[in-house]
Coordinates of C-alpha atoms and ligand atoms in Angstrom, one line a residue:
M1 CA 58.6 105.5 85.3
S2 CA 62.3 105.3 84.7
H3 CA 64.8 107.5 86.4
K4 CA 66.2 110.5 84.6
I5 CA 70.0 110.9 84.8
F6 CA 72.1 113.7 83.5
I7 CA 75.9 113.0 82.8
T8 CA 78.1 116.1 82.4
R9 CA 80.6 114.4 80.0
S10 CA 80.7 111.2 78.2
I11 CA 82.4 108.6 80.3
P12 CA 83.5 105.0 79.4
D13 CA 81.0 102.5 78.1
T14 CA 81.3 100.3 81.1
G15 CA 79.3 102.9 83.0
L16 CA 77.1 104.5 80.3
Q17 CA 75.8 101.0 79.3
L18 CA 74.8 100.1 82.8
L19 CA 73.0 103.3 83.1
R20 CA 71.3 103.1 79.8
E21 CA 69.9 99.7 80.5
R22 CA 68.1 101.0 83.6
A23 CA 67.4 104.7 83.3
E24 CA 66.7 107.5 80.9
V25 CA 70.2 109.0 80.2
A26 CA 71.2 112.4 78.9
V27 CA 74.8 113.1 78.2
Y28 CA 76.1 116.7 77.8
E29 CA 76.8 116.8 74.1
E30 CA 79.9 118.9 74.0
D31 CA 83.5 117.7 74.5
R32 CA 84.3 120.4 77.1
Q33 CA 83.6 121.3 80.6
I34 CA 80.0 122.3 81.2
G35 CA 79.4 125.7 82.5
K36 CA 77.4 126.5 85.8
A37 CA 74.5 128.1 83.9
E38 CA 74.2 125.2 81.6
L39 CA 74.4 122.7 84.4
I40 CA 71.7 124.6 86.3
D41 CA 69.5 124.4 83.1
R42 CA 70.2 120.6 82.5
I43 CA 69.8 119.5 86.1
Q44 CA 66.1 120.3 86.2
G45 CA 63.8 117.4 86.3
M46 CA 66.7 115.0 86.8
D47 CA 66.7 112.4 89.6
G48 CA 70.4 111.6 89.3
L49 CA 73.6 113.6 88.4
L50 CA 76.8 112.0 87.3
C51 CA 79.4 114.6 87.5
L52 CA 83.1 115.3 87.1
L53 CA 85.6 116.7 89.7
S54 CA 85.7 119.9 87.6
D55 CA 82.0 120.6 87.7
P56 CA 80.9 123.3 90.2
V57 CA 78.1 121.4 92.0
D58 CA 77.5 124.3 94.4
A59 CA 74.3 125.3 96.3
D60 CA 72.9 127.1 93.2
V61 CA 73.2 124.0 91.1
I62 CA 71.8 121.8 93.9
A63 CA 68.8 124.2 94.4
A64 CA 68.0 123.9 90.7
G65 CA 67.8 120.1 90.8
E66 CA 64.4 120.0 92.4
C67 CA 64.0 116.2 91.8
L68 CA 67.6 115.3 92.6
R69 CA 68.3 112.3 94.8
C70 CA 71.9 111.4 94.1
I71 CA 75.1 113.1 92.9
S72 CA 77.5 110.5 91.9
T73 CA 81.0 112.0 91.2
Y74 CA 83.3 110.3 88.8
A75 CA 86.3 110.8 91.2
V76 CA 87.4 110.1 94.6
G77 CA 87.8 113.8 95.6
Y78 CA 84.5 115.7 96.2
N79 CA 85.7 119.2 97.2
N80 CA 83.7 120.5 94.2
I81 CA 80.4 119.4 95.7
D82 CA 78.6 121.5 98.4
L83 CA 77.9 118.7 100.9
D84 CA 75.9 120.9 103.3
A85 CA 73.5 122.0 100.5
A86 CA 73.2 118.3 99.3
E87 CA 72.7 117.1 102.9
A88 CA 70.0 119.7 103.7
R89 CA 68.0 118.3 100.8
G90 CA 68.6 114.8 101.6
I91 CA 70.5 114.2 98.4
A92 CA 73.0 111.3 98.6
V93 CA 76.7 112.0 97.4
T94 CA 78.8 109.0 96.2
N95 CA 82.4 108.8 94.9
T96 CA 84.8 106.2 93.4
P97 CA 87.5 105.5 96.0
G98 CA 90.0 102.6 95.7
V99 CA 89.9 101.7 92.0
L100 CA 92.1 104.7 91.1
T101 CA 94.5 104.3 94.0
E102 CA 97.3 102.5 92.1
A103 CA 97.0 104.6 88.9
T104 CA 97.2 107.8 91.0
A105 CA 100.1 106.6 93.0
D106 CA 101.9 105.6 89.8
I107 CA 101.6 109.2 88.5
A108 CA 103.1 110.5 91.8
F109 CA 105.8 108.0 91.4
A110 CA 106.4 109.1 87.8
L111 CA 106.5 112.8 88.9
M112 CA 109.0 112.0 91.6
I113 CA 111.4 110.2 89.5
S114 CA 111.0 112.6 86.5
A115 CA 111.7 115.6 88.7
A116 CA 114.7 113.9 90.5
R117 CA 116.4 112.9 87.2
R118 CA 115.2 115.8 85.0
I119 CA 113.5 113.5 82.6
V120 CA 111.1 115.9 80.9
E121 CA 113.6 118.7 80.7
S122 CA 116.3 116.6 79.2
D123 CA 113.9 115.0 76.7
A124 CA 112.7 118.5 75.5
W125 CA 116.4 119.5 75.2
L126 CA 117.2 116.5 73.0
R127 CA 114.2 117.1 70.8
S128 CA 115.4 120.6 70.2
G129 CA 118.6 119.1 68.6
K130 CA 121.1 120.0 71.3
F131 CA 122.6 116.6 72.2
E132 CA 126.2 116.6 71.1
G133 CA 127.5 113.7 73.1
W134 CA 127.9 112.3 76.6
A135 CA 129.1 114.9 79.2
P136 CA 130.1 114.5 82.9
K137 CA 127.8 117.2 84.0
L138 CA 124.9 116.9 81.6
F139 CA 121.6 117.1 83.4
L140 CA 122.7 116.1 86.9
G141 CA 119.8 115.2 89.2
H142 CA 119.4 113.5 92.5
D143 CA 119.4 109.9 93.5
L144 CA 116.2 108.5 95.1
S145 CA 117.7 105.3 96.5
G146 CA 117.9 105.4 100.2
K147 CA 116.4 108.8 100.5
T148 CA 113.5 110.0 102.6
L149 CA 109.9 110.2 101.3
G150 CA 107.5 112.3 103.3
I151 CA 103.8 111.6 102.6
I152 CA 101.3 114.2 103.7
G153 CA 98.0 112.3 103.9
A154 CA 98.9 108.7 104.0
G155 CA 95.5 107.2 103.1
R156 CA 94.9 104.9 100.1
I157 CA 97.0 106.7 97.5
G158 CA 99.7 108.0 100.0
Q159 CA 100.3 104.5 101.4
A160 CA 100.3 103.0 97.9
L161 CA 103.1 105.5 97.0
A162 CA 105.0 104.7 100.1
R163 CA 104.9 101.0 99.2
K164 CA 106.0 101.6 95.7
A165 CA 108.8 104.0 96.7
A166 CA 110.1 101.8 99.6
G167 CA 110.1 98.7 97.2
A168 CA 111.8 100.3 94.1
F169 CA 114.2 102.7 95.9
D170 CA 114.4 101.4 99.5
M171 CA 113.2 104.8 100.5
R172 CA 112.6 105.7 104.2
V173 CA 109.0 106.8 104.7
L174 CA 107.8 109.5 107.0
Y175 CA 104.1 110.4 107.0
H176 CA 101.8 113.0 108.5
N177 CA 97.9 112.5 109.0
R178 CA 95.6 113.9 111.6
S179 CA 95.7 110.5 113.1
R180 CA 98.1 107.6 113.2
D181 CA 97.7 104.5 111.3
M182 CA 99.5 101.7 113.4
E183 CA 98.8 99.0 110.7
F184 CA 100.6 101.2 108.1
E185 CA 103.5 101.9 110.5
T186 CA 104.0 98.1 111.2
R187 CA 103.6 97.0 107.6
Q188 CA 105.6 99.8 106.0
G189 CA 108.0 100.6 108.7
A190 CA 106.8 104.2 108.2
L191 CA 107.4 106.8 110.8
Y192 CA 104.7 109.2 112.1
V193 CA 106.1 112.8 112.4
D194 CA 104.6 116.3 112.8
L195 CA 104.4 118.4 109.7
D196 CA 107.5 120.5 110.5
T197 CA 109.7 117.3 111.0
L198 CA 108.4 115.9 107.7
L199 CA 109.2 118.9 105.8
R200 CA 112.6 119.3 107.3
E201 CA 113.7 115.7 106.9
S202 CA 112.2 114.7 103.6
D203 CA 114.0 114.5 100.2
V204 CA 110.6 114.1 98.5
V205 CA 107.4 115.5 99.9
S206 CA 104.2 114.1 98.4
L207 CA 100.8 115.4 99.0
H208 CA 97.8 113.1 99.3
V209 CA 95.3 114.9 101.6
P210 CA 91.8 115.9 100.3
L211 CA 91.3 119.5 99.7
T212 CA 89.4 120.9 102.8
P213 CA 89.5 124.3 104.6
E214 CA 92.2 122.7 106.8
T215 CA 94.4 121.7 103.9
H216 CA 94.0 124.9 101.8
H217 CA 97.5 126.3 101.4
L218 CA 98.9 123.8 103.8
I219 CA 102.1 124.2 101.7
D220 CA 102.8 127.9 101.9
K221 CA 106.0 130.1 102.1
H222 CA 106.4 129.0 105.8
A223 CA 106.3 125.3 104.8
L224 CA 108.5 125.7 101.7
D225 CA 111.0 127.4 103.7
R226 CA 111.3 124.3 106.0
M227 CA 112.1 122.1 103.1
R228 CA 115.5 121.0 102.1
G229 CA 117.5 122.7 99.4
N230 CA 117.5 119.4 97.3
A231 CA 113.8 118.6 98.0
I232 CA 111.3 117.7 95.5
L233 CA 107.5 118.5 96.0
V234 CA 105.0 116.3 94.3
N235 CA 101.3 117.2 94.1
T236 CA 98.7 114.8 92.8
A237 CA 96.0 115.8 95.4
R238 CA 94.5 119.1 94.7
G239 CA 96.0 122.5 93.5
P240 CA 95.0 124.7 96.3
I241 CA 96.7 122.7 98.9
I242 CA 99.8 124.6 97.7
D243 CA 100.1 128.3 97.6
E244 CA 101.2 128.4 94.0
Q245 CA 102.8 131.8 94.1
A246 CA 104.9 130.8 97.0
L247 CA 105.9 127.6 95.1
I248 CA 106.9 129.8 92.1
A249 CA 109.1 131.9 94.2
A250 CA 110.8 128.9 95.8
L251 CA 111.4 127.3 92.6
R252 CA 112.8 130.5 91.0
A253 CA 115.1 131.1 93.8
K254 CA 116.1 127.3 93.7
R255 CA 115.2 127.0 97.4
I256 CA 113.9 123.6 96.6
F257 CA 115.2 121.4 93.7
A258 CA 112.0 120.8 91.7
A259 CA 108.2 120.2 91.7
G260 CA 106.1 117.6 90.0
L261 CA 102.5 118.7 89.7
D262 CA 99.4 117.0 88.4
V263 CA 96.9 119.7 89.8
Y264 CA 96.7 123.4 89.9
E265 CA 95.3 126.2 92.0
E266 CA 93.1 127.6 89.2
E267 CA 92.7 124.6 87.1
P268 CA 92.7 124.4 84.1
A269 CA 94.8 127.6 84.2
V270 CA 98.5 126.9 84.8
P271 CA 100.6 130.0 85.6
E272 CA 103.0 131.1 82.9
A273 CA 105.7 131.2 85.5
L274 CA 105.4 127.6 86.3
I275 CA 105.5 126.7 82.6
A276 CA 108.6 128.8 82.2
L277 CA 110.5 127.2 85.0
P278 CA 112.9 124.3 84.1
N279 CA 112.6 122.6 87.4
T280 CA 108.9 121.7 87.1
V281 CA 107.2 118.7 85.6
L282 CA 103.6 119.6 84.7
L283 CA 100.9 117.0 84.0
P284 CA 97.2 117.8 83.0
H285 CA 95.4 116.1 86.0
I286 CA 95.9 112.6 84.7
G287 CA 96.3 110.8 88.0
S288 CA 93.6 108.3 87.4
A289 CA 93.9 108.3 83.6
S290 CA 94.5 104.6 82.7
I291 CA 92.1 102.8 80.5
E292 CA 91.5 100.1 83.0
T293 CA 91.0 102.5 86.0
R294 CA 88.7 104.8 84.1
D295 CA 86.6 101.8 83.1
K296 CA 86.3 100.8 86.8
M297 CA 85.6 104.3 87.9
A298 CA 82.7 104.5 85.3
E299 CA 81.2 101.2 86.4
M300 CA 81.5 102.2 90.0
A301 CA 80.0 105.7 89.6
A302 CA 77.1 104.1 87.5
R303 CA 76.4 101.4 90.2
N304 CA 76.5 104.0 93.0
L305 CA 73.9 106.1 91.2
L306 CA 71.6 103.3 90.3
D307 CA 71.8 101.9 93.9
V308 CA 70.6 105.2 95.3
L309 CA 67.9 105.7 92.7
E310 CA 66.7 102.2 93.1
G311 CA 66.6 102.2 96.8
R312 CA 69.7 100.3 97.8
E313 CA 72.6 101.4 100.0
P314 CA 75.3 102.4 97.6
A315 CA 78.9 100.9 98.0
H316 CA 80.6 104.3 98.2
R317 CA 78.5 106.9 99.9
V318 CA 80.1 110.2 101.0
I319 CA 76.9 111.5 102.6
Ligands
LIG1 P1 92.2 109.0 101.5 O1 92.3 107.4 101.6 O2 90.9 109.4 102.2 O3 93.4 109.6 102.2 C1 93.4 110.9 102.6 C2 94.4 110.9 103.8 O4 94.6 112.4 104.1 C3 94.0 110.3 105.0 O5 95.0 109.4 105.5 C4 93.7 111.4 106.1 O6 94.1 110.8 107.4 C5 94.7 112.5 105.5 N1 94.1 113.7 106.0 C6 92.8 114.3 105.8 N2 92.9 115.6 106.2 C7 94.1 115.9 106.7 C8 94.7 117.0 107.3 N3 93.9 118.1 107.5 N4 95.9 116.9 107.7 C9 96.6 115.8 107.5 N5 96.2 114.7 106.9 C10 94.9 114.8 106.6 O7 92.0 109.5 100.1 P2 92.7 109.0 98.8 O8 91.8 108.1 98.0 O9 94.0 108.6 99.1 O10 92.8 110.3 97.9 C11 93.4 111.5 98.4 C12 93.2 112.7 97.5 O11 93.8 112.5 96.2 C13 91.6 112.9 97.1 O12 91.0 113.6 98.0 C14 91.8 113.7 95.7 O13 91.6 115.0 96.1 C15 93.2 113.3 95.2 N6 93.1 112.5 93.9 C16 93.7 113.1 92.9 C17 93.8 112.4 91.6 C18 94.4 112.9 90.5 O14 94.0 112.6 89.4 N7 95.5 113.6 90.5 C19 93.3 111.0 91.6 C20 92.7 110.6 92.8 C21 92.7 111.2 94.0 P3 93.4 111.4 108.8 O15 92.0 111.4 108.5 O16 94.0 110.6 109.9 O17 93.9 112.9 108.8
LIG2 C1 90.8 112.8 90.8 O1 91.4 113.9 91.0 C2 89.9 112.4 91.8 O2 89.7 113.0 92.8 O3 89.5 111.2 91.5
LIG3 C1 127.5 105.4 81.0 O1 126.9 105.2 80.0 C2 128.5 104.6 81.6 O2 128.9 103.5 80.9 O3 129.0 104.9 82.7

């Protein structure tokens, strides 16, 4: 009997086709995020779930999936999945690391330069018909060349950003993880520092840690107070790593220069206050959104799921 798989949103054909060749596949018909009640309804009788980072795969959903053997998320981050509940039922959880590293680091890089040189703000201003000629003080931003980049969470994506920033702008790289990575230090000339030092010495602070109880509100008022007056904060990790209200207060008071954000605390809600501020660059969680990368993620998520269901060890197992 063929395996039954539920996919919570249509993904690229590279993954869909693989799954359809080998399993009975149901795809959520709506082009919107599935609700928890609908997910509980649809997961019944399914052997495999292919979900998105925005789906609430909590203990209730997992309990409703009485046949479930694998949860394959179409993302590298898996903070939306209750791992304890899955583990208690012997359900495998898989993700898509690596293939989205460069695309996500590119978005962090884009946020960094957009915030530093006020790209989005000045583009909107021009489009509104206000450009009347070159001016000595028009949209003054900050140089990046030779400045200091502080990476919080120098794993795959953080290290890729460090490499791009050091190469393009000759930036000095500081990093903070729970453990040191000597190979990264040697290769990149990166300097391991404690969080306070990183915040005090960096012109750009970029977040790349996973969302965990430890990293929730890692960047709060206390942390923002330690940052430089000309500093730029970039977040392509997860929204709740920053206390958004504290960030709004810091940006309003111009205690830091700007923020470039791809993720939000209550996604998809973005506070009006953030939208109203001129010194923010705001993207709709598009870190991995290149055609090539999403194709690879779809294939990887499909292969992970088929591997578990067909009794092989998946290449990218979380648990
Ligand atoms: P990764 O390779 O696992 O890197 C995470 C890094 O964070 C590791 O170096 C880890 O080092 C460090 N870390 C973990 N907990 C920490 C803590 N409490 N304090 C300090 N450092 C900590 O993961 P990745 O592939 O780079 O992805 C990182 C995150 O980016 C994902 O979890 C996801 O949430 C986010 N993401 C977002 C997008 C987007 O579309 N915006 C796309 C992809 C990924 P130690 O273990 O030594 O602490
Ligand atoms: C995107 O946010 C991911 O975790 O893959
Ligand atoms: C600017 O356009 C310059 O020539 O300096």
